[in-house]
PDB file of C-alpha atoms and ligand atoms in Angstrom:
ATOM      1  CA  MET F   1       0.000   0.000   0.000  1.00  0.00           C
ATOM      2  CA  LEU F   2       1.575   3.242  -1.106  1.00  0.00           C
ATOM      3  CA  SER F   3      -1.088   5.913  -1.057  1.00  0.00           C
ATOM      4  CA  TYR F   4       0.839   8.660   0.743  1.00  0.00           C
ATOM      5  CA  GLN F   5       2.101  11.485  -1.433  1.00  0.00           C
ATOM      6  CA  HIS F   6       4.231  14.075   0.239  1.00  0.00           C
ATOM      7  CA  ALA F   7       3.185  16.732  -2.284  1.00  0.00           C
ATOM      8  CA  TYR F   8      -0.035  17.244  -0.279  1.00  0.00           C
ATOM      9  CA  HIS F   9       1.974  18.259   2.777  1.00  0.00           C
ATOM     10  CA  ALA F  10       5.093  19.871   1.326  1.00  0.00           C
ATOM     11  CA  GLY F  11       6.446  22.834   3.260  1.00  0.00           C
ATOM     12  CA  ASN F  12       4.282  22.242   6.325  1.00  0.00           C
ATOM     13  CA  PHE F  13       5.476  22.768   9.917  1.00  0.00           C
ATOM     14  CA  ALA F  14       6.853  19.230  10.102  1.00  0.00           C
ATOM     15  CA  ASP F  15       8.919  19.735   6.942  1.00  0.00           C
ATOM     16  CA  VAL F  16      10.331  22.938   8.413  1.00  0.00           C
ATOM     17  CA  HIS F  17      11.332  21.154  11.616  1.00  0.00           C
ATOM     18  CA  LYS F  18      12.729  18.104   9.773  1.00  0.00           C
ATOM     19  CA  HIS F  19      14.709  20.032   7.178  1.00  0.00           C
ATOM     20  CA  LEU F  20      16.016  22.598   9.648  1.00  0.00           C
ATOM     21  CA  THR F  21      17.334  19.736  11.798  1.00  0.00           C
ATOM     22  CA  LEU F  22      18.842  18.117   8.713  1.00  0.00           C
ATOM     23  CA  HIS F  23      20.435  21.405   7.711  1.00  0.00           C
ATOM     24  CA  GLY F  24      21.918  21.801  11.196  1.00  0.00           C
ATOM     25  CA  VAL F  25      23.401  18.297  11.149  1.00  0.00           C
ATOM     26  CA  ILE F  26      24.907  18.687   7.675  1.00  0.00           C
ATOM     27  CA  ASP F  27      26.329  22.077   8.569  1.00  0.00           C
ATOM     28  CA  HIS F  28      28.299  20.395  11.349  1.00  0.00           C
ATOM     29  CA  LEU F  29      29.371  17.447   9.194  1.00  0.00           C
ATOM     30  CA  LEU F  30      30.769  19.787   6.543  1.00  0.00           C
ATOM     31  CA  ARG F  31      33.209  21.296   9.038  1.00  0.00           C
ATOM     32  CA  LYS F  32      35.482  18.312   8.387  1.00  0.00           C
ATOM     33  CA  ASP F  33      37.029  17.490   5.015  1.00  0.00           C
ATOM     34  CA  SER F  34      36.533  13.715   4.963  1.00  0.00           C
ATOM     35  CA  SER F  35      33.922  12.605   2.471  1.00  0.00           C
ATOM     36  CA  ILE F  36      30.371  11.651   3.295  1.00  0.00           C
ATOM     37  CA  THR F  37      27.752   9.295   1.905  1.00  0.00           C
ATOM     38  CA  TYR F  38      24.236  10.687   2.317  1.00  0.00           C
ATOM     39  CA  LEU F  39      21.520   8.088   2.201  1.00  0.00           C
ATOM     40  CA  ASP F  40      17.866   9.093   2.053  1.00  0.00           C
ATOM     41  CA  THR F  41      15.677   6.009   2.577  1.00  0.00           C
ATOM     42  CA  HIS F  42      12.361   7.737   1.733  1.00  0.00           C
ATOM     43  CA  ALA F  43      13.294  10.488  -0.682  1.00  0.00           C
ATOM     44  CA  GLY F  44       9.918  11.583  -2.089  1.00  0.00           C
ATOM     45  CA  ARG F  45       9.840  13.791  -5.210  1.00  0.00           C
ATOM     46  CA  GLY F  46      12.761  16.006  -4.292  1.00  0.00           C
ATOM     47  CA  SER F  47      11.067  19.297  -5.199  1.00  0.00           C
ATOM     48  CA  TYR F  48       7.523  20.545  -4.713  1.00  0.00           C
ATOM     49  CA  PRO F  49       6.140  23.405  -6.814  1.00  0.00           C
ATOM     50  CA  LEU F  50       3.730  25.187  -4.471  1.00  0.00           C
ATOM     51  CA  ASP F  51       1.238  25.686  -7.294  1.00  0.00           C
ATOM     52  CA  ALA F  52       1.009  21.940  -8.076  1.00  0.00           C
ATOM     53  CA  SER F  53      -2.553  20.667  -7.764  1.00  0.00           C
ATOM     54  CA  GLU F  54      -1.739  18.360  -4.815  1.00  0.00           C
ATOM     55  CA  THR F  55       0.218  20.979  -2.859  1.00  0.00           C
ATOM     56  CA  SER F  56      -2.230  23.807  -3.456  1.00  0.00           C
ATOM     57  CA  ARG F  57      -5.144  21.623  -2.377  1.00  0.00           C
ATOM     58  CA  LEU F  58      -4.395  21.644   1.362  1.00  0.00           C
ATOM     59  CA  GLN F  59      -1.888  24.521   1.306  1.00  0.00           C
ATOM     60  CA  GLU F  60      -0.225  23.265   4.466  1.00  0.00           C
ATOM     61  CA  TYR F  61       2.778  25.420   3.580  1.00  0.00           C
ATOM     62  CA  ARG F  62       0.717  28.437   4.650  1.00  0.00           C
ATOM     63  CA  GLU F  63       1.142  27.323   8.264  1.00  0.00           C
ATOM     64  CA  GLY F  64       4.687  26.125   7.674  1.00  0.00           C
ATOM     65  CA  VAL F  65       7.322  27.692   5.513  1.00  0.00           C
ATOM     66  CA  ILE F  66       5.338  30.753   4.370  1.00  0.00           C
ATOM     67  CA  PRO F  67       5.277  32.736   7.668  1.00  0.00           C
ATOM     68  CA  LEU F  68       9.027  32.214   7.983  1.00  0.00           C
ATOM     69  CA  TRP F  69       9.679  33.167   4.376  1.00  0.00           C
ATOM     70  CA  ARG F  70       7.676  36.366   4.808  1.00  0.00           C
ATOM     71  CA  ALA F  71       9.663  37.252   7.929  1.00  0.00           C
ATOM     72  CA  ARG F  72      13.017  36.262   6.377  1.00  0.00           C
ATOM     73  CA  GLN F  73      14.583  39.703   6.432  1.00  0.00           C
ATOM     74  CA  GLY F  74      13.991  40.059  10.155  1.00  0.00           C
ATOM     75  CA  LEU F  75      15.152  36.475  10.726  1.00  0.00           C
ATOM     76  CA  ALA F  76      18.321  36.757   8.626  1.00  0.00           C
ATOM     77  CA  GLY F  77      20.542  37.152  11.693  1.00  0.00           C
ATOM     78  CA  GLU F  78      19.012  34.215  13.584  1.00  0.00           C
ATOM     79  CA  PRO F  79      21.515  31.400  14.134  1.00  0.00           C
ATOM     80  CA  LEU F  80      20.968  28.507  11.741  1.00  0.00           C
ATOM     81  CA  LEU F  81      17.427  29.621  10.804  1.00  0.00           C
ATOM     82  CA  GLY F  82      18.722  32.685   8.921  1.00  0.00           C
ATOM     83  CA  ASP F  83      21.112  30.470   7.009  1.00  0.00           C
ATOM     84  CA  TRP F  84      18.354  27.932   6.311  1.00  0.00           C
ATOM     85  CA  LEU F  85      16.145  30.667   4.850  1.00  0.00           C
ATOM     86  CA  ALA F  86      19.023  31.922   2.688  1.00  0.00           C
ATOM     87  CA  ALA F  87      19.513  28.354   1.404  1.00  0.00           C
ATOM     88  CA  LEU F  88      15.785  28.143   0.685  1.00  0.00           C
ATOM     89  CA  ALA F  89      16.062  31.300  -1.452  1.00  0.00           C
ATOM     90  CA  ARG F  90      18.918  29.706  -3.407  1.00  0.00           C
ATOM     91  CA  ALA F  91      16.675  26.712  -4.168  1.00  0.00           C
ATOM     92  CA  GLN F  92      14.221  28.967  -6.056  1.00  0.00           C
ATOM     93  CA  PRO F  93      14.356  29.658  -9.796  1.00  0.00           C
ATOM     94  CA  ASP F  94      13.866  33.317  -8.801  1.00  0.00           C
ATOM     95  CA  PRO F  95      15.422  33.784  -5.311  1.00  0.00           C
ATOM     96  CA  SER F  96      13.057  36.654  -4.514  1.00  0.00           C
ATOM     97  CA  ARG F  97       9.938  34.431  -4.800  1.00  0.00           C
ATOM     98  CA  LEU F  98       9.098  31.241  -2.965  1.00  0.00           C
ATOM     99  CA  THR F  99       7.618  29.009  -5.672  1.00  0.00           C
ATOM    100  CA  HIS F 100       9.168  25.611  -4.839  1.00  0.00           C
ATOM    101  CA  TYR F 101       9.689  23.809  -1.581  1.00  0.00           C
ATOM    102  CA  PRO F 102      12.810  21.612  -1.745  1.00  0.00           C
ATOM    103  CA  GLY F 103      12.537  18.089  -0.316  1.00  0.00           C
ATOM    104  CA  SER F 104      15.052  16.166   1.752  1.00  0.00           C
ATOM    105  CA  PRO F 105      17.253  15.159  -1.240  1.00  0.00           C
ATOM    106  CA  TRP F 106      18.002  18.831  -1.830  1.00  0.00           C
ATOM    107  CA  TRP F 107      18.580  19.669   1.824  1.00  0.00           C
ATOM    108  CA  MET F 108      20.956  16.732   2.058  1.00  0.00           C
ATOM    109  CA  GLY F 109      22.658  17.117  -1.273  1.00  0.00           C
ATOM    110  CA  HIS F 110      22.916  20.722  -2.390  1.00  0.00           C
ATOM    111  CA  ARG F 111      26.371  21.050  -0.862  1.00  0.00           C
ATOM    112  CA  LEU F 112      27.859  17.790  -2.158  1.00  0.00           C
ATOM    113  CA  ARG F 113      31.641  18.074  -2.510  1.00  0.00           C
ATOM    114  CA  ARG F 114      34.038  16.075  -4.647  1.00  0.00           C
ATOM    115  CA  GLY F 115      34.203  12.653  -2.970  1.00  0.00           C
ATOM    116  CA  ASP F 116      30.769  12.946  -1.341  1.00  0.00           C
ATOM    117  CA  ARG F 117      27.873  10.970  -2.765  1.00  0.00           C
ATOM    118  CA  GLN F 118      24.168  10.624  -2.287  1.00  0.00           C
ATOM    119  CA  TRP F 119      21.812   7.663  -2.595  1.00  0.00           C
ATOM    120  CA  LEU F 120      18.104   8.367  -2.854  1.00  0.00           C
ATOM    121  CA  PHE F 121      15.628   5.543  -2.354  1.00  0.00           C
ATOM    122  CA  GLU F 122      11.963   5.915  -3.289  1.00  0.00           C
ATOM    123  CA  LEU F 123       9.515   3.016  -3.593  1.00  0.00           C
ATOM    124  CA  HIS F 124       6.491   4.729  -5.180  1.00  0.00           C
ATOM    125  CA  PRO F 125       6.858   4.534  -8.981  1.00  0.00           C
ATOM    126  CA  GLY F 126       5.226   7.937  -9.562  1.00  0.00           C
ATOM    127  CA  GLU F 127       7.277   9.676  -6.884  1.00  0.00           C
ATOM    128  CA  HIS F 128      10.441   8.010  -8.132  1.00  0.00           C
ATOM    129  CA  GLY F 129       9.564   9.206 -11.643  1.00  0.00           C
ATOM    130  CA  HIS F 130       9.446  12.823 -10.431  1.00  0.00           C
ATOM    131  CA  LEU F 131      12.751  12.380  -8.620  1.00  0.00           C
ATOM    132  CA  ALA F 132      14.365  10.780 -11.673  1.00  0.00           C
ATOM    133  CA  ARG F 133      13.517  13.830 -13.785  1.00  0.00           C
ATOM    134  CA  LEU F 134      15.219  16.329 -11.449  1.00  0.00           C
ATOM    135  CA  SER F 135      18.746  17.411 -12.180  1.00  0.00           C
ATOM    136  CA  PHE F 136      21.206  17.245  -9.306  1.00  0.00           C
ATOM    137  CA  PRO F 137      24.813  18.367  -9.266  1.00  0.00           C
ATOM    138  CA  GLY F 138      27.319  15.820  -7.980  1.00  0.00           C
ATOM    139  CA  ALA F 139      27.329  12.063  -7.507  1.00  0.00           C
ATOM    140  CA  VAL F 140      23.659  11.267  -6.941  1.00  0.00           C
ATOM    141  CA  GLU F 141      22.104   7.846  -7.474  1.00  0.00           C
ATOM    142  CA  ARG F 142      18.328   7.448  -7.514  1.00  0.00           C
ATOM    143  CA  ILE F 143      17.074   3.985  -6.674  1.00  0.00           C
ATOM    144  CA  HIS F 144      13.515   2.796  -7.251  1.00  0.00           C
ATOM    145  CA  GLY F 145      13.259   0.466  -4.291  1.00  0.00           C
ATOM    146  CA  ASP F 146      12.766  -0.117  -0.588  1.00  0.00           C
ATOM    147  CA  GLY F 147      14.925   2.295   1.406  1.00  0.00           C
ATOM    148  CA  LEU F 148      15.117   0.260   4.603  1.00  0.00           C
ATOM    149  CA  GLU F 149      16.315  -2.820   2.726  1.00  0.00           C
ATOM    150  CA  GLY F 150      18.598  -0.600   0.660  1.00  0.00           C
ATOM    151  CA  LEU F 151      20.191   0.892   3.766  1.00  0.00           C
ATOM    152  CA  LEU F 152      21.139  -2.534   5.106  1.00  0.00           C
ATOM    153  CA  GLN F 153      22.317  -3.808   1.730  1.00  0.00           C
ATOM    154  CA  ARG F 154      24.659  -0.877   1.160  1.00  0.00           C
ATOM    155  CA  LEU F 155      26.433  -0.927   4.510  1.00  0.00           C
ATOM    156  CA  PRO F 156      29.260  -0.514   5.203  1.00  0.00           C
ATOM    157  CA  VAL F 157      29.964   2.423   2.884  1.00  0.00           C
ATOM    158  CA  LYS F 158      33.320   3.305   1.323  1.00  0.00           C
ATOM    159  CA  THR F 159      33.424   6.931   2.504  1.00  0.00           C
ATOM    160  CA  PRO F 160      34.744   7.648   6.025  1.00  0.00           C
ATOM    161  CA  ARG F 161      31.384   9.080   7.077  1.00  0.00           C
ATOM    162  CA  LEU F 162      27.714   8.228   6.586  1.00  0.00           C
ATOM    163  CA  CYS F 163      24.641  10.344   7.190  1.00  0.00           C
ATOM    164  CA  ALA F 164      21.248   8.678   6.720  1.00  0.00           C
ATOM    165  CA  LEU F 165      17.766  10.153   6.854  1.00  0.00           C
ATOM    166  CA  ILE F 166      14.806   7.854   7.512  1.00  0.00           C
ATOM    167  CA  ASP F 167      11.551   9.642   6.831  1.00  0.00           C
ATOM    168  CA  PRO F 168       8.698   7.161   6.351  1.00  0.00           C
ATOM    169  CA  SER F 169       5.052   8.093   6.006  1.00  0.00           C
ATOM    170  CA  TYR F 170       4.060   5.603   8.771  1.00  0.00           C
ATOM    171  CA  GLU F 171       0.995   4.591   6.754  1.00  0.00           C
ATOM    172  CA  ARG F 172       1.242   1.196   8.416  1.00  0.00           C
ATOM    173  CA  LYS F 173       1.482   0.913  12.198  1.00  0.00           C
ATOM    174  CA  ALA F 174       4.160  -1.766  11.801  1.00  0.00           C
ATOM    175  CA  GLU F 175       6.508   0.804  10.273  1.00  0.00           C
ATOM    176  CA  TYR F 176       7.540   2.167  13.678  1.00  0.00           C
ATOM    177  CA  LEU F 177       9.026  -1.173  14.686  1.00  0.00           C
ATOM    178  CA  GLU F 178      10.367  -1.920  11.214  1.00  0.00           C
ATOM    179  CA  VAL F 179      12.308   1.346  11.343  1.00  0.00           C
ATOM    180  CA  ALA F 180      13.668   0.476  14.797  1.00  0.00           C
ATOM    181  CA  GLN F 181      14.752  -3.016  13.733  1.00  0.00           C
ATOM    182  CA  THR F 182      16.428  -1.673  10.599  1.00  0.00           C
ATOM    183  CA  VAL F 183      18.266   1.023  12.529  1.00  0.00           C
ATOM    184  CA  LEU F 184      19.503  -1.430  15.162  1.00  0.00           C
ATOM    185  CA  ALA F 185      20.843  -3.698  12.412  1.00  0.00           C
ATOM    186  CA  ALA F 186      22.337  -0.757  10.507  1.00  0.00           C
ATOM    187  CA  MET F 187      24.162   0.582  13.562  1.00  0.00           C
ATOM    188  CA  ARG F 188      25.827  -2.798  14.023  1.00  0.00           C
ATOM    189  CA  LYS F 189      27.333  -2.364  10.540  1.00  0.00           C
ATOM    190  CA  ALA F 190      28.091   1.375  10.794  1.00  0.00           C
ATOM    191  CA  ARG F 191      28.617   2.305  14.428  1.00  0.00           C
ATOM    192  CA  HIS F 192      29.568   5.915  13.778  1.00  0.00           C
ATOM    193  CA  ALA F 193      26.833   6.742  11.275  1.00  0.00           C
ATOM    194  CA  VAL F 194      24.790   9.848  11.944  1.00  0.00           C
ATOM    195  CA  VAL F 195      21.192   8.740  11.498  1.00  0.00           C
ATOM    196  CA  LEU F 196      18.170  11.034  11.530  1.00  0.00           C
ATOM    197  CA  ILE F 197      14.684   9.610  11.942  1.00  0.00           C
ATOM    198  CA  TRP F 198      11.537  11.665  11.576  1.00  0.00           C
ATOM    199  CA  TYR F 199       8.373  10.648  13.425  1.00  0.00           C
ATOM    200  CA  PRO F 200       4.928  12.225  13.790  1.00  0.00           C
ATOM    201  CA  LEU F 201       3.469  13.263  17.125  1.00  0.00           C
ATOM    202  CA  LEU F 202      -0.042  11.843  17.025  1.00  0.00           C
ATOM    203  CA  PRO F 203      -2.572  11.474  19.845  1.00  0.00           C
ATOM    204  CA  ALA F 204      -2.109   7.666  19.731  1.00  0.00           C
ATOM    205  CA  GLY F 205       1.563   8.175  20.668  1.00  0.00           C
ATOM    206  CA  ARG F 206       2.835   5.305  18.496  1.00  0.00           C
ATOM    207  CA  HIS F 207       6.247   6.933  18.117  1.00  0.00           C
ATOM    208  CA  ARG F 208       7.001   5.663  21.634  1.00  0.00           C
ATOM    209  CA  GLU F 209       7.225   2.101  20.212  1.00  0.00           C
ATOM    210  CA  LEU F 210      10.032   3.266  17.951  1.00  0.00           C
ATOM    211  CA  LEU F 211      11.860   5.171  20.676  1.00  0.00           C
ATOM    212  CA  GLU F 212      11.557   2.375  23.218  1.00  0.00           C
ATOM    213  CA  ALA F 213      12.675  -0.303  20.759  1.00  0.00           C
ATOM    214  CA  LEU F 214      15.838   1.677  20.029  1.00  0.00           C
ATOM    215  CA  ARG F 215      16.578   2.135  23.697  1.00  0.00           C
ATOM    216  CA  ASP F 216      15.804  -1.514  24.522  1.00  0.00           C
ATOM    217  CA  GLY F 217      17.997  -2.586  21.600  1.00  0.00           C
ATOM    218  CA  GLY F 218      20.964  -1.000  23.375  1.00  0.00           C
ATOM    219  CA  LEU F 219      21.574   2.079  21.221  1.00  0.00           C
ATOM    220  CA  ARG F 220      23.525   4.912  22.811  1.00  0.00           C
ATOM    221  CA  LYS F 221      23.798   8.609  21.917  1.00  0.00           C
ATOM    222  CA  VAL F 222      20.219   9.037  20.784  1.00  0.00           C
ATOM    223  CA  TRP F 223      19.076  12.649  20.828  1.00  0.00           C
ATOM    224  CA  TYR F 224      15.556  13.920  20.124  1.00  0.00           C
ATOM    225  CA  GLY F 225      13.956  17.253  19.251  1.00  0.00           C
ATOM    226  CA  GLU F 226      10.169  17.597  19.286  1.00  0.00           C
ATOM    227  CA  PHE F 227       8.153  20.500  17.986  1.00  0.00           C
ATOM    228  CA  SER F 228       4.528  20.532  19.169  1.00  0.00           C
ATOM    229  CA  ARG F 229       2.480  22.960  17.174  1.00  0.00           C
ATOM    230  CA  ARG F 230      -0.285  22.896  19.702  1.00  0.00           C
ATOM    231  CA  THR F 231      -1.075  20.938  22.811  1.00  0.00           C
ATOM    232  CA  PRO F 232      -2.576  17.511  22.049  1.00  0.00           C
ATOM    233  CA  ALA F 233      -5.666  18.220  24.123  1.00  0.00           C
ATOM    234  CA  HIS F 234      -6.716  20.787  21.515  1.00  0.00           C
ATOM    235  CA  GLU F 235      -6.317  18.338  18.689  1.00  0.00           C
ATOM    236  CA  GLU F 236      -8.297  15.135  18.867  1.00  0.00           C
ATOM    237  CA  HIS F 237      -7.205  13.877  15.466  1.00  0.00           C
ATOM    238  CA  GLY F 238      -4.230  14.430  13.288  1.00  0.00           C
ATOM    239  CA  MET F 239      -0.634  15.343  13.772  1.00  0.00           C
ATOM    240  CA  TYR F 240      -0.016  17.898  16.486  1.00  0.00           C
ATOM    241  CA  GLY F 241       3.743  17.825  16.299  1.00  0.00           C
ATOM    242  CA  SER F 242       6.897  16.605  14.660  1.00  0.00           C
ATOM    243  CA  GLY F 243       9.788  14.658  16.143  1.00  0.00           C
ATOM    244  CA  MET F 244      13.349  14.085  15.043  1.00  0.00           C
ATOM    245  CA  LEU F 245      15.742  11.550  16.474  1.00  0.00           C
ATOM    246  CA  VAL F 246      19.424  11.921  15.746  1.00  0.00           C
ATOM    247  CA  ILE F 247      21.749   9.036  16.547  1.00  0.00           C
ATOM    248  CA  ASN F 248      25.348  10.179  17.079  1.00  0.00           C
ATOM    249  CA  PRO F 249      24.399  13.874  16.894  1.00  0.00           C
ATOM    250  CA  PRO F 250      27.217  16.294  16.139  1.00  0.00           C
ATOM    251  CA  TRP F 251      28.490  18.169  19.154  1.00  0.00           C
ATOM    252  CA  GLY F 252      26.603  21.442  19.800  1.00  0.00           C
ATOM    253  CA  LEU F 253      23.553  20.471  17.732  1.00  0.00           C
ATOM    254  CA  ASP F 254      21.180  20.660  20.688  1.00  0.00           C
ATOM    255  CA  GLU F 255      22.003  24.297  21.495  1.00  0.00           C
ATOM    256  CA  ARG F 256      21.990  25.422  17.871  1.00  0.00           C
ATOM    257  CA  LEU F 257      18.621  23.862  17.154  1.00  0.00           C
ATOM    258  CA  ALA F 258      17.082  25.143  20.368  1.00  0.00           C
ATOM    259  CA  GLU F 259      18.045  28.674  19.266  1.00  0.00           C
ATOM    260  CA  ALA F 260      16.820  28.114  15.711  1.00  0.00           C
ATOM    261  CA  MET F 261      13.532  26.529  16.731  1.00  0.00           C
ATOM    262  CA  ALA F 262      12.553  29.239  19.229  1.00  0.00           C
ATOM    263  CA  PRO F 263      11.428  31.745  16.553  1.00  0.00           C
ATOM    264  CA  VAL F 264       9.886  28.897  14.545  1.00  0.00           C
ATOM    265  CA  ALA F 265       7.776  27.730  17.500  1.00  0.00           C
ATOM    266  CA  GLU F 266       6.762  31.321  18.168  1.00  0.00           C
ATOM    267  CA  ARG F 267       5.584  31.904  14.587  1.00  0.00           C
ATOM    268  CA  LEU F 268       4.130  28.499  13.671  1.00  0.00           C
ATOM    269  CA  GLY F 269       2.655  27.368  16.971  1.00  0.00           C
ATOM    270  CA  SER F 270      -0.560  28.119  18.754  1.00  0.00           C
ATOM    271  CA  PRO F 271       1.033  27.875  21.243  1.00  0.00           C
ATOM    272  CA  GLY F 272       4.141  26.158  19.907  1.00  0.00           C
ATOM    273  CA  ARG F 273       6.619  24.313  22.050  1.00  0.00           C
ATOM    274  CA  TYR F 274      10.016  22.884  21.258  1.00  0.00           C
ATOM    275  CA  ARG F 275      11.849  20.518  23.556  1.00  0.00           C
ATOM    276  CA  SER F 276      14.921  18.424  23.101  1.00  0.00           C
ATOM    277  CA  GLY F 277      17.400  16.279  24.959  1.00  0.00           C
ATOM    278  CA  TRP F 278      18.971  12.857  25.191  1.00  0.00           C
ATOM    279  CA  TRP F 279      16.619   9.927  24.765  1.00  0.00           C
ATOM    280  CA  VAL F 280      19.534   7.632  25.524  1.00  0.00           C
ATOM    281  CA  GLU F 281      22.774   9.202  26.637  1.00  0.00           C
ATOM    282  CA  GLU F 282      26.288   7.990  25.871  1.00  0.00           C
TER     283      GLU F 282
HETATM  284  N1  LIG O   1      11.864  12.667   2.781  1.00  0.00           N
HETATM  285  C1  LIG O   1      10.958  13.425   1.931  1.00  0.00           C
HETATM  286  C2  LIG O   1      11.185  14.901   2.196  1.00  0.00           C
HETATM  287  O1  LIG O   1      11.477  15.279   3.353  1.00  0.00           O
HETATM  288  O2  LIG O   1      11.110  15.683   1.248  1.00  0.00           O
HETATM  289  C3  LIG O   1       9.520  13.054   2.175  1.00  0.00           C
HETATM  290  C4  LIG O   1       9.267  11.587   2.175  1.00  0.00           C
HETATM  291  S1  LIG O   1       7.605  11.107   2.438  1.00  0.00           S
HETATM  292  C5  LIG O   1       7.319  11.466   4.113  1.00  0.00           C
HETATM  293  C6  LIG O   1       7.735   9.371   2.445  1.00  0.00           C
HETATM  294  C7  LIG O   1       8.069   8.784   1.069  1.00  0.00           C
HETATM  295  O3  LIG O   1       8.489   7.438   1.234  1.00  0.00           O
HETATM  296  C8  LIG O   1       6.904   8.738   0.109  1.00  0.00           C
HETATM  297  O4  LIG O   1       7.284   9.358  -1.096  1.00  0.00           O
HETATM  298  C9  LIG O   1       6.657   7.239  -0.124  1.00  0.00           C
HETATM  299  O5  LIG O   1       6.273   6.942  -1.458  1.00  0.00           O
HETATM  300  C10 LIG O   1       8.013   6.652   0.160  1.00  0.00           C
HETATM  301  N2  LIG O   1       8.060   5.269   0.648  1.00  0.00           N
HETATM  302  C11 LIG O   1       7.140   4.584   1.369  1.00  0.00           C
HETATM  303  N3  LIG O   1       7.638   3.381   1.729  1.00  0.00           N
HETATM  304  C12 LIG O   1       8.909   3.319   1.241  1.00  0.00           C
HETATM  305  C13 LIG O   1       9.965   2.368   1.328  1.00  0.00           C
HETATM  306  N4  LIG O   1       9.797   1.198   1.979  1.00  0.00           N
HETATM  307  N5  LIG O   1      11.139   2.643   0.738  1.00  0.00           N
HETATM  308  C14 LIG O   1      11.328   3.821   0.068  1.00  0.00           C
HETATM  309  N6  LIG O   1      10.360   4.754  -0.046  1.00  0.00           N
HETATM  310  C15 LIG O   1       9.176   4.513   0.546  1.00  0.00           C
END
């Protein structure tokens, strides 16, 4: 069953949180010269024109990236967030107008250096087709296939460093545990990999199964950041927040993201709240 299409949700508050976290991690990784493999297990389309029929149907970007884009001049000096907004402008055909929201492949790959490479997995044939038509600079491979299986098959990697993003749609409840099992197996093959996992905050609280399975599986250095757009009591159905786990987070990430997310929570929340910390410490 593959009915989820990210185009309906592109640029929403969860994308902002996810891609800002990703941007913060990559910013740290690029401080060292040694090459990196970026692996995106659930890549999606890669780029989302805001006027596409799917994206303009729900217009979730109006409560996500748009308020930040409109305030970008005032936010330019904000740590990390200002830089993220400047990068977003560079992703536009006309940098003065926000017409496209870039997906995770762009946030991961737009700064690929010689020696770095990127592997993009996408299982949905239509979504993979969109991704295959995009042009990317650098060594980018697009694979029409299962990203969790692909992650395990491709480890260990030849580059000294690996950064993986796991961003499923969680259409099936079993996906929470499948992600946990895959990550536990992957970390046995690549102990130092930096792995980011996105999860939704839903009233049913299923993300706890994922978090607990990772902890019970013996993982160390698992950091989380959670952005609640509103308190769950106000929202009986649907996603009230967005969570990111980072395994082996770069040093200083917590402080940088806390600073960057404060103005985001203020502008996108009602009331918004951001909290972070170690889920499992070293
Ligand atoms: N990471 C993207 C971004 O941030 O721009 C969004 C990805 S979206 C949440 C999830 C994507 O995973 C969908 O495009 C879906 O078709 C795809 N997908 C679902 N199951 C998959 C699997 N087992 N392997 C690879 N892709 C899968």
